[in-house]
Amino acid sequence: MYRFVLTIVLLNYLCCASIIGRKGSCPSGGQTGPDGRCYVFYSSTNNCNSNWNTSNVFCQQQGGQLASISSSFINAFLWKMVKSANINTQRGECDYFPGHGTFIGLYPKISGNTCQWSWSDGSPLSYSNWGSGLNNSCDPNDWNTQNSIVYLTTTDGKWNLDDNAEIGYPSICAFD
């Protein structure tokens, strides 16, 4: 009987500790998405002038990753989050001109003669929300693909490409 009670107490402690730990890992200003992950929209002038790679490293330094989007529910949640921030998100100068978009973790992973869209956190691309008429083919020999970044548009929540990977947008970091 003593072992049973001790086991229950231990399981209760582990359960509560994991819940408390998860709550503590969500940075200030974060919102819990429909998948239980914490998302934070970073839009400061310094972040807006960062390219995709710098934004990806920034998210990792915070303990997260650029957001990966695995469903229409998450896409809608992130779009609403960005729209409700009510800031200007024009590329490279997001504090100065009307809206454009925000970095997500999708990028063209090129290896030799193969190319595939990949999430920076390693999760598979199981859902997509490309803008209409967008050529989203992943061609390893196309300069535009090699230098492209993907952003979530503030106008309609669709994904778009920018063939200048050096420009700056705000970013959405995801935390487990």
PDB file of C-alpha atoms in Angstrom:
ATOM      1  CA  MET A   1       0.000   0.000   0.000  1.00  0.00           C
ATOM      2  CA  TYR A   2       2.850   2.386   0.856  1.00  0.00           C
ATOM      3  CA  ARG A   3       4.393   1.817  -2.604  1.00  0.00           C
ATOM      4  CA  PHE A   4       1.069   2.535  -4.287  1.00  0.00           C
ATOM      5  CA  VAL A   5       0.626   5.864  -2.458  1.00  0.00           C
ATOM      6  CA  LEU A   6       4.245   6.813  -3.120  1.00  0.00           C
ATOM      7  CA  THR A   7       3.787   6.003  -6.822  1.00  0.00           C
ATOM      8  CA  ILE A   8       0.641   8.154  -7.025  1.00  0.00           C
ATOM      9  CA  VAL A   9       2.369  11.074  -5.279  1.00  0.00           C
ATOM     10  CA  LEU A  10       5.382  10.771  -7.580  1.00  0.00           C
ATOM     11  CA  LEU A  11       3.231  10.631 -10.730  1.00  0.00           C
ATOM     12  CA  ASN A  12       1.230  13.631  -9.537  1.00  0.00           C
ATOM     13  CA  TYR A  13       4.450  15.583  -8.950  1.00  0.00           C
ATOM     14  CA  LEU A  14       5.860  14.678 -12.380  1.00  0.00           C
ATOM     15  CA  CYS A  15       2.611  15.599 -14.102  1.00  0.00           C
ATOM     16  CA  CYS A  16       2.373  18.983 -12.385  1.00  0.00           C
ATOM     17  CA  ALA A  17       6.071  19.727 -12.856  1.00  0.00           C
ATOM     18  CA  SER A  18       5.807  19.141 -16.602  1.00  0.00           C
ATOM     19  CA  ILE A  19       2.769  21.426 -16.883  1.00  0.00           C
ATOM     20  CA  ILE A  20       4.417  24.158 -14.825  1.00  0.00           C
ATOM     21  CA  GLY A  21       7.627  23.765 -16.830  1.00  0.00           C
ATOM     22  CA  ARG A  22       5.752  24.127 -20.096  1.00  0.00           C
ATOM     23  CA  LYS A  23       4.012  27.296 -18.934  1.00  0.00           C
ATOM     24  CA  GLY A  24       7.307  28.770 -17.803  1.00  0.00           C
ATOM     25  CA  SER A  25       8.886  28.244 -21.212  1.00  0.00           C
ATOM     26  CA  CYS A  26       6.514  30.637 -23.001  1.00  0.00           C
ATOM     27  CA  PRO A  27       8.186  34.048 -23.250  1.00  0.00           C
ATOM     28  CA  SER A  28       6.409  37.248 -22.353  1.00  0.00           C
ATOM     29  CA  GLY A  29       3.873  38.254 -24.979  1.00  0.00           C
ATOM     30  CA  GLY A  30       3.470  34.684 -26.200  1.00  0.00           C
ATOM     31  CA  GLN A  31       0.153  33.077 -27.067  1.00  0.00           C
ATOM     32  CA  THR A  32      -0.739  29.401 -26.951  1.00  0.00           C
ATOM     33  CA  GLY A  33      -1.797  28.091 -30.341  1.00  0.00           C
ATOM     34  CA  PRO A  34      -4.311  25.355 -31.213  1.00  0.00           C
ATOM     35  CA  ASP A  35      -1.451  22.845 -31.165  1.00  0.00           C
ATOM     36  CA  GLY A  36      -0.427  23.732 -27.591  1.00  0.00           C
ATOM     37  CA  ARG A  37       2.796  25.438 -28.685  1.00  0.00           C
ATOM     38  CA  CYS A  38       3.657  28.964 -27.606  1.00  0.00           C
ATOM     39  CA  TYR A  39       4.039  31.554 -30.384  1.00  0.00           C
ATOM     40  CA  VAL A  40       5.664  34.965 -30.082  1.00  0.00           C
ATOM     41  CA  PHE A  41       5.541  37.664 -32.752  1.00  0.00           C
ATOM     42  CA  TYR A  42       8.759  39.711 -32.779  1.00  0.00           C
ATOM     43  CA  SER A  43       8.428  43.014 -34.590  1.00  0.00           C
ATOM     44  CA  SER A  44      11.007  45.454 -33.238  1.00  0.00           C
ATOM     45  CA  THR A  45      12.936  47.596 -35.699  1.00  0.00           C
ATOM     46  CA  ASN A  46      16.090  45.548 -35.080  1.00  0.00           C
ATOM     47  CA  ASN A  47      14.232  42.315 -35.824  1.00  0.00           C
ATOM     48  CA  CYS A  48      12.596  43.796 -38.933  1.00  0.00           C
ATOM     49  CA  ASN A  49      15.972  44.583 -40.392  1.00  0.00           C
ATOM     50  CA  SER A  50      17.140  40.996 -39.893  1.00  0.00           C
ATOM     51  CA  ASN A  51      17.202  38.535 -42.764  1.00  0.00           C
ATOM     52  CA  TRP A  52      15.660  35.040 -42.564  1.00  0.00           C
ATOM     53  CA  ASN A  53      18.857  33.381 -41.305  1.00  0.00           C
ATOM     54  CA  THR A  54      19.370  35.973 -38.574  1.00  0.00           C
ATOM     55  CA  SER A  55      15.724  35.655 -37.514  1.00  0.00           C
ATOM     56  CA  ASN A  56      16.058  31.867 -37.411  1.00  0.00           C
ATOM     57  CA  VAL A  57      19.134  32.130 -35.173  1.00  0.00           C
ATOM     58  CA  PHE A  58      17.329  34.713 -33.001  1.00  0.00           C
ATOM     59  CA  CYS A  59      14.436  32.289 -32.410  1.00  0.00           C
ATOM     60  CA  GLN A  60      16.892  29.510 -31.539  1.00  0.00           C
ATOM     61  CA  GLN A  61      18.691  31.784 -29.066  1.00  0.00           C
ATOM     62  CA  GLN A  62      15.326  32.384 -27.368  1.00  0.00           C
ATOM     63  CA  GLY A  63      14.818  28.603 -27.099  1.00  0.00           C
ATOM     64  CA  GLY A  64      12.446  28.255 -30.063  1.00  0.00           C
ATOM     65  CA  GLN A  65      12.316  27.997 -33.841  1.00  0.00           C
ATOM     66  CA  LEU A  66      10.779  30.042 -36.614  1.00  0.00           C
ATOM     67  CA  ALA A  67       7.165  28.872 -36.735  1.00  0.00           C
ATOM     68  CA  SER A  68       6.269  25.777 -38.731  1.00  0.00           C
ATOM     69  CA  ILE A  69       2.641  25.552 -39.844  1.00  0.00           C
ATOM     70  CA  SER A  70       1.068  22.096 -39.949  1.00  0.00           C
ATOM     71  CA  SER A  71      -2.634  22.931 -40.360  1.00  0.00           C
ATOM     72  CA  SER A  72      -5.132  25.552 -41.462  1.00  0.00           C
ATOM     73  CA  PHE A  73      -5.978  26.109 -37.767  1.00  0.00           C
ATOM     74  CA  ILE A  74      -2.404  27.086 -36.931  1.00  0.00           C
ATOM     75  CA  ASN A  75      -2.146  29.208 -40.087  1.00  0.00           C
ATOM     76  CA  ALA A  76      -5.351  31.094 -39.168  1.00  0.00           C
ATOM     77  CA  PHE A  77      -4.183  31.507 -35.560  1.00  0.00           C
ATOM     78  CA  LEU A  78      -0.822  32.980 -36.639  1.00  0.00           C
ATOM     79  CA  TRP A  79      -2.428  35.243 -39.238  1.00  0.00           C
ATOM     80  CA  LYS A  80      -4.836  36.585 -36.607  1.00  0.00           C
ATOM     81  CA  MET A  81      -1.938  37.056 -34.192  1.00  0.00           C
ATOM     82  CA  VAL A  82       0.049  39.077 -36.731  1.00  0.00           C
ATOM     83  CA  LYS A  83      -2.978  41.146 -37.785  1.00  0.00           C
ATOM     84  CA  SER A  84      -3.902  41.913 -34.175  1.00  0.00           C
ATOM     85  CA  ALA A  85      -0.384  43.190 -33.505  1.00  0.00           C
ATOM     86  CA  ASN A  86      -1.490  46.109 -35.700  1.00  0.00           C
ATOM     87  CA  ILE A  87       1.981  47.121 -36.776  1.00  0.00           C
ATOM     88  CA  ASN A  88       3.457  47.867 -40.126  1.00  0.00           C
ATOM     89  CA  THR A  89       5.335  44.930 -41.607  1.00  0.00           C
ATOM     90  CA  GLN A  90       6.776  46.204 -44.867  1.00  0.00           C
ATOM     91  CA  ARG A  91       9.904  44.295 -45.764  1.00  0.00           C
ATOM     92  CA  GLY A  92      13.104  45.796 -44.477  1.00  0.00           C
ATOM     93  CA  GLU A  93      11.380  48.728 -42.827  1.00  0.00           C
ATOM     94  CA  CYS A  94       8.465  47.253 -40.934  1.00  0.00           C
ATOM     95  CA  ASP A  95       8.020  50.229 -38.623  1.00  0.00           C
ATOM     96  CA  TYR A  96       7.638  52.686 -41.491  1.00  0.00           C
ATOM     97  CA  PHE A  97       5.374  51.382 -44.256  1.00  0.00           C
ATOM     98  CA  PRO A  98       2.021  49.545 -44.428  1.00  0.00           C
ATOM     99  CA  GLY A  99       1.824  45.767 -43.996  1.00  0.00           C
ATOM    100  CA  HIS A 100       3.501  43.049 -45.999  1.00  0.00           C
ATOM    101  CA  GLY A 101       4.357  39.887 -44.064  1.00  0.00           C
ATOM    102  CA  THR A 102       6.309  38.024 -41.406  1.00  0.00           C
ATOM    103  CA  PHE A 103       8.920  35.260 -41.539  1.00  0.00           C
ATOM    104  CA  ILE A 104       7.895  31.651 -40.966  1.00  0.00           C
ATOM    105  CA  GLY A 105      10.269  28.688 -40.854  1.00  0.00           C
ATOM    106  CA  LEU A 106       9.775  27.381 -44.405  1.00  0.00           C
ATOM    107  CA  TYR A 107      12.786  27.436 -46.709  1.00  0.00           C
ATOM    108  CA  PRO A 108      14.073  25.692 -49.867  1.00  0.00           C
ATOM    109  CA  LYS A 109      16.378  22.855 -48.791  1.00  0.00           C
ATOM    110  CA  ILE A 110      18.732  22.287 -51.713  1.00  0.00           C
ATOM    111  CA  SER A 111      21.118  19.348 -51.919  1.00  0.00           C
ATOM    112  CA  GLY A 112      22.853  18.818 -55.252  1.00  0.00           C
ATOM    113  CA  ASN A 113      20.133  18.535 -57.883  1.00  0.00           C
ATOM    114  CA  THR A 114      17.279  18.034 -55.442  1.00  0.00           C
ATOM    115  CA  CYS A 115      15.145  20.646 -53.772  1.00  0.00           C
ATOM    116  CA  GLN A 116      12.303  20.403 -51.290  1.00  0.00           C
ATOM    117  CA  TRP A 117      10.477  22.844 -49.068  1.00  0.00           C
ATOM    118  CA  SER A 118      11.462  22.179 -45.458  1.00  0.00           C
ATOM    119  CA  TRP A 119      10.691  23.595 -42.030  1.00  0.00           C
ATOM    120  CA  SER A 120      13.626  24.945 -40.040  1.00  0.00           C
ATOM    121  CA  ASP A 121      12.591  22.811 -37.034  1.00  0.00           C
ATOM    122  CA  GLY A 122      12.874  19.617 -39.107  1.00  0.00           C
ATOM    123  CA  SER A 123       9.144  18.852 -39.192  1.00  0.00           C
ATOM    124  CA  PRO A 124       7.703  17.621 -42.515  1.00  0.00           C
ATOM    125  CA  LEU A 125       5.740  19.881 -44.858  1.00  0.00           C
ATOM    126  CA  SER A 126       2.271  18.356 -44.438  1.00  0.00           C
ATOM    127  CA  TYR A 127       0.176  21.476 -45.092  1.00  0.00           C
ATOM    128  CA  SER A 128       0.634  24.455 -47.400  1.00  0.00           C
ATOM    129  CA  ASN A 129      -1.171  27.736 -47.988  1.00  0.00           C
ATOM    130  CA  TRP A 130       0.562  29.269 -51.011  1.00  0.00           C
ATOM    131  CA  GLY A 131      -0.819  32.468 -52.485  1.00  0.00           C
ATOM    132  CA  SER A 132      -2.839  32.112 -55.689  1.00  0.00           C
ATOM    133  CA  GLY A 133      -0.860  32.016 -58.909  1.00  0.00           C
ATOM    134  CA  LEU A 134       2.367  31.536 -57.004  1.00  0.00           C
ATOM    135  CA  ASN A 135       5.011  29.344 -58.583  1.00  0.00           C
ATOM    136  CA  ASN A 136       6.036  27.425 -55.482  1.00  0.00           C
ATOM    137  CA  SER A 137       8.073  24.810 -57.299  1.00  0.00           C
ATOM    138  CA  CYS A 138      11.374  24.030 -55.656  1.00  0.00           C
ATOM    139  CA  ASP A 139      13.927  24.146 -58.475  1.00  0.00           C
ATOM    140  CA  PRO A 140      17.541  23.729 -57.300  1.00  0.00           C
ATOM    141  CA  ASN A 141      18.853  25.364 -60.488  1.00  0.00           C
ATOM    142  CA  ASP A 142      16.632  28.443 -60.283  1.00  0.00           C
ATOM    143  CA  TRP A 143      18.327  31.487 -58.764  1.00  0.00           C
ATOM    144  CA  ASN A 144      14.980  32.684 -57.387  1.00  0.00           C
ATOM    145  CA  THR A 145      14.491  29.421 -55.471  1.00  0.00           C
ATOM    146  CA  GLN A 146      18.050  29.431 -54.153  1.00  0.00           C
ATOM    147  CA  ASN A 147      17.609  32.911 -52.712  1.00  0.00           C
ATOM    148  CA  SER A 148      13.971  32.733 -51.631  1.00  0.00           C
ATOM    149  CA  ILE A 149      12.404  33.039 -48.237  1.00  0.00           C
ATOM    150  CA  VAL A 150       8.788  32.342 -47.348  1.00  0.00           C
ATOM    151  CA  TYR A 151       6.611  34.747 -45.418  1.00  0.00           C
ATOM    152  CA  LEU A 152       3.052  34.757 -44.117  1.00  0.00           C
ATOM    153  CA  THR A 153       1.251  37.721 -45.693  1.00  0.00           C
ATOM    154  CA  THR A 154      -0.589  40.119 -43.426  1.00  0.00           C
ATOM    155  CA  THR A 155      -3.266  40.786 -46.058  1.00  0.00           C
ATOM    156  CA  ASP A 156      -4.729  37.271 -46.438  1.00  0.00           C
ATOM    157  CA  GLY A 157      -2.648  34.804 -44.405  1.00  0.00           C
ATOM    158  CA  LYS A 158      -1.327  33.132 -47.543  1.00  0.00           C
ATOM    159  CA  TRP A 159       2.321  32.172 -47.972  1.00  0.00           C
ATOM    160  CA  ASN A 160       4.403  34.106 -50.419  1.00  0.00           C
ATOM    161  CA  LEU A 161       7.963  34.027 -51.697  1.00  0.00           C
ATOM    162  CA  ASP A 162      10.474  36.804 -51.711  1.00  0.00           C
ATOM    163  CA  ASP A 163      13.452  36.105 -53.931  1.00  0.00           C
ATOM    164  CA  ASN A 164      15.703  38.324 -51.853  1.00  0.00           C
ATOM    165  CA  ALA A 165      16.695  36.324 -48.780  1.00  0.00           C
ATOM    166  CA  GLU A 166      18.619  39.292 -47.399  1.00  0.00           C
ATOM    167  CA  ILE A 167      15.607  41.520 -46.743  1.00  0.00           C
ATOM    168  CA  GLY A 168      14.037  41.919 -43.333  1.00  0.00           C
ATOM    169  CA  TYR A 169      10.624  41.036 -41.971  1.00  0.00           C
ATOM    170  CA  PRO A 170       9.355  40.583 -38.438  1.00  0.00           C
ATOM    171  CA  SER A 171       9.210  36.944 -37.352  1.00  0.00           C
ATOM    172  CA  ILE A 172       7.099  34.418 -35.475  1.00  0.00           C
ATOM    173  CA  CYS A 173       8.974  32.115 -33.116  1.00  0.00           C
ATOM    174  CA  ALA A 174       7.434  28.886 -31.813  1.00  0.00           C
ATOM    175  CA  PHE A 175       8.253  27.303 -28.456  1.00  0.00           C
ATOM    176  CA  ASP A 176       7.453  23.728 -27.366  1.00  0.00           C
TER     177      ASP A 176
END
